[in-house]
């Protein structure tokens, strides 16, 4: 699915056409934040504190190879995040 497919589906669900870019942006930001949270939850407390406030470049060049300890969410976890965000968005924003 690409961005145009998503916008077409949103239109079919009744989203106002003039707001589609804002809706896609809002949903994307929430999804990215939830993915980041899922990644951080898998780290130990010490590693999580160490990562807070670091830029992506700092993380990938970190001498303690933090990047090797980061586990990206599985496809199933990502699908759950997407579903949760979309259901929440449409429950609260689309009448």
mmCIF file of C-alpha atoms in Angstrom:
data_model
loop_
_atom_site.group_PDB
_atom_site.id
_atom_site.type_symbol
_atom_site.label_atom_id
_atom_site.label_comp_id
_atom_site.label_asym_id
_atom_site.label_seq_id
_atom_site.Cartn_x
_atom_site.Cartn_y
_atom_site.Cartn_z
ATOM 1 C CA UNK A 1 0.000 0.000 0.000
ATOM 2 C CA UNK A 2 1.353 3.402 -0.907
ATOM 3 C CA UNK A 3 0.346 6.880 0.192
ATOM 4 C CA UNK A 4 -2.228 7.336 -2.590
ATOM 5 C CA UNK A 5 -3.884 4.021 -1.683
ATOM 6 C CA UNK A 6 -4.106 5.118 1.943
ATOM 7 C CA UNK A 7 -5.625 8.474 0.982
ATOM 8 C CA UNK A 8 -8.180 6.756 -1.259
ATOM 9 C CA UNK A 9 -9.168 4.394 1.545
ATOM 10 C CA UNK A 10 -9.504 7.324 3.938
ATOM 11 C CA UNK A 11 -11.752 9.120 1.410
ATOM 12 C CA UNK A 12 -13.917 6.015 1.108
ATOM 13 C CA UNK A 13 -14.246 5.957 4.896
ATOM 14 C CA UNK A 14 -15.578 9.513 4.832
ATOM 15 C CA UNK A 15 -12.499 11.586 5.608
ATOM 16 C CA UNK A 16 -12.742 15.117 4.169
ATOM 17 C CA UNK A 17 -10.605 15.307 1.009
ATOM 18 C CA UNK A 18 -9.009 18.614 2.009
ATOM 19 C CA UNK A 19 -7.744 17.101 5.268
ATOM 20 C CA UNK A 20 -6.202 13.911 3.866
ATOM 21 C CA UNK A 21 -2.583 15.088 4.014
ATOM 22 C CA UNK A 22 -3.000 16.266 7.609
ATOM 23 C CA UNK A 23 -4.710 13.025 8.606
ATOM 24 C CA UNK A 24 -1.950 10.896 7.029
ATOM 25 C CA UNK A 25 0.713 13.045 8.710
ATOM 26 C CA UNK A 26 -1.006 12.847 12.124
ATOM 27 C CA UNK A 27 -1.400 9.079 11.882
ATOM 28 C CA UNK A 28 2.208 8.675 10.731
ATOM 29 C CA UNK A 29 3.574 10.638 13.676
ATOM 30 C CA UNK A 30 1.570 8.587 16.169
ATOM 31 C CA UNK A 31 2.676 5.317 14.526
ATOM 32 C CA UNK A 32 6.350 6.338 14.592
ATOM 33 C CA UNK A 33 6.125 7.303 18.259
ATOM 34 C CA UNK A 34 4.505 3.977 19.121
ATOM 35 C CA UNK A 35 7.165 2.042 17.186
ATOM 36 C CA UNK A 36 9.897 3.932 19.033
ATOM 37 C CA UNK A 37 8.179 3.168 22.347
ATOM 38 C CA UNK A 38 7.982 -0.529 21.450
ATOM 39 C CA UNK A 39 11.709 -0.564 20.621
ATOM 40 C CA UNK A 40 12.628 1.207 23.867
ATOM 41 C CA UNK A 41 10.462 -1.101 25.981
ATOM 42 C CA UNK A 42 12.551 -4.062 24.820
ATOM 43 C CA UNK A 43 15.736 -2.516 26.192
ATOM 44 C CA UNK A 44 16.953 -2.751 29.753
ATOM 45 C CA UNK A 45 16.374 0.299 31.971
ATOM 46 C CA UNK A 46 20.069 1.209 31.822
ATOM 47 C CA UNK A 47 20.200 1.038 28.033
ATOM 48 C CA UNK A 48 16.937 2.982 27.718
ATOM 49 C CA UNK A 49 18.322 5.804 29.894
ATOM 50 C CA UNK A 50 21.517 5.767 27.850
ATOM 51 C CA UNK A 51 19.531 6.191 24.605
ATOM 52 C CA UNK A 52 17.290 9.021 25.762
ATOM 53 C CA UNK A 53 18.198 12.210 23.987
ATOM 54 C CA UNK A 54 20.649 10.591 21.561
ATOM 55 C CA UNK A 55 20.388 11.265 17.837
ATOM 56 C CA UNK A 56 20.195 8.336 15.385
ATOM 57 C CA UNK A 57 23.842 9.000 14.382
ATOM 58 C CA UNK A 58 24.948 8.840 18.003
ATOM 59 C CA UNK A 59 23.121 5.555 18.480
ATOM 60 C CA UNK A 60 24.633 3.882 15.413
ATOM 61 C CA UNK A 61 28.156 5.053 16.259
ATOM 62 C CA UNK A 62 27.913 4.291 19.989
ATOM 63 C CA UNK A 63 31.008 2.443 21.273
ATOM 64 C CA UNK A 64 28.941 -0.014 23.342
ATOM 65 C CA UNK A 65 27.090 -1.118 20.196
ATOM 66 C CA UNK A 66 23.681 -0.209 21.522
ATOM 67 C CA UNK A 67 22.356 -0.637 17.990
ATOM 68 C CA UNK A 68 23.150 -4.357 18.224
ATOM 69 C CA UNK A 69 20.917 -4.597 21.294
ATOM 70 C CA UNK A 70 17.933 -2.851 19.698
ATOM 71 C CA UNK A 71 15.194 -5.196 18.534
ATOM 72 C CA UNK A 72 12.774 -3.763 15.999
ATOM 73 C CA UNK A 73 9.150 -4.832 16.494
ATOM 74 C CA UNK A 74 8.036 -7.926 14.591
ATOM 75 C CA UNK A 75 5.581 -7.720 11.698
ATOM 76 C CA UNK A 76 2.820 -8.879 14.048
ATOM 77 C CA UNK A 77 3.688 -6.177 16.590
ATOM 78 C CA UNK A 78 3.752 -3.532 13.826
ATOM 79 C CA UNK A 79 0.356 -4.668 12.519
ATOM 80 C CA UNK A 80 -1.028 -4.323 16.046
ATOM 81 C CA UNK A 81 0.409 -0.810 16.335
ATOM 82 C CA UNK A 82 -1.088 0.223 12.988
ATOM 83 C CA UNK A 83 -4.487 -1.242 13.877
ATOM 84 C CA UNK A 84 -4.514 0.393 17.321
ATOM 85 C CA UNK A 85 -3.588 3.825 15.933
ATOM 86 C CA UNK A 86 -6.104 3.706 13.073
ATOM 87 C CA UNK A 87 -8.936 2.469 15.295
ATOM 88 C CA UNK A 88 -8.163 5.141 17.865
ATOM 89 C CA UNK A 89 -7.955 7.857 15.222
ATOM 90 C CA UNK A 90 -11.245 6.966 13.588
ATOM 91 C CA UNK A 91 -13.022 6.440 16.893
ATOM 92 C CA UNK A 92 -12.101 9.917 18.095
ATOM 93 C CA UNK A 93 -12.003 11.944 14.854
ATOM 94 C CA UNK A 94 -14.477 10.577 12.313
ATOM 95 C CA UNK A 95 -18.126 10.976 13.109
#
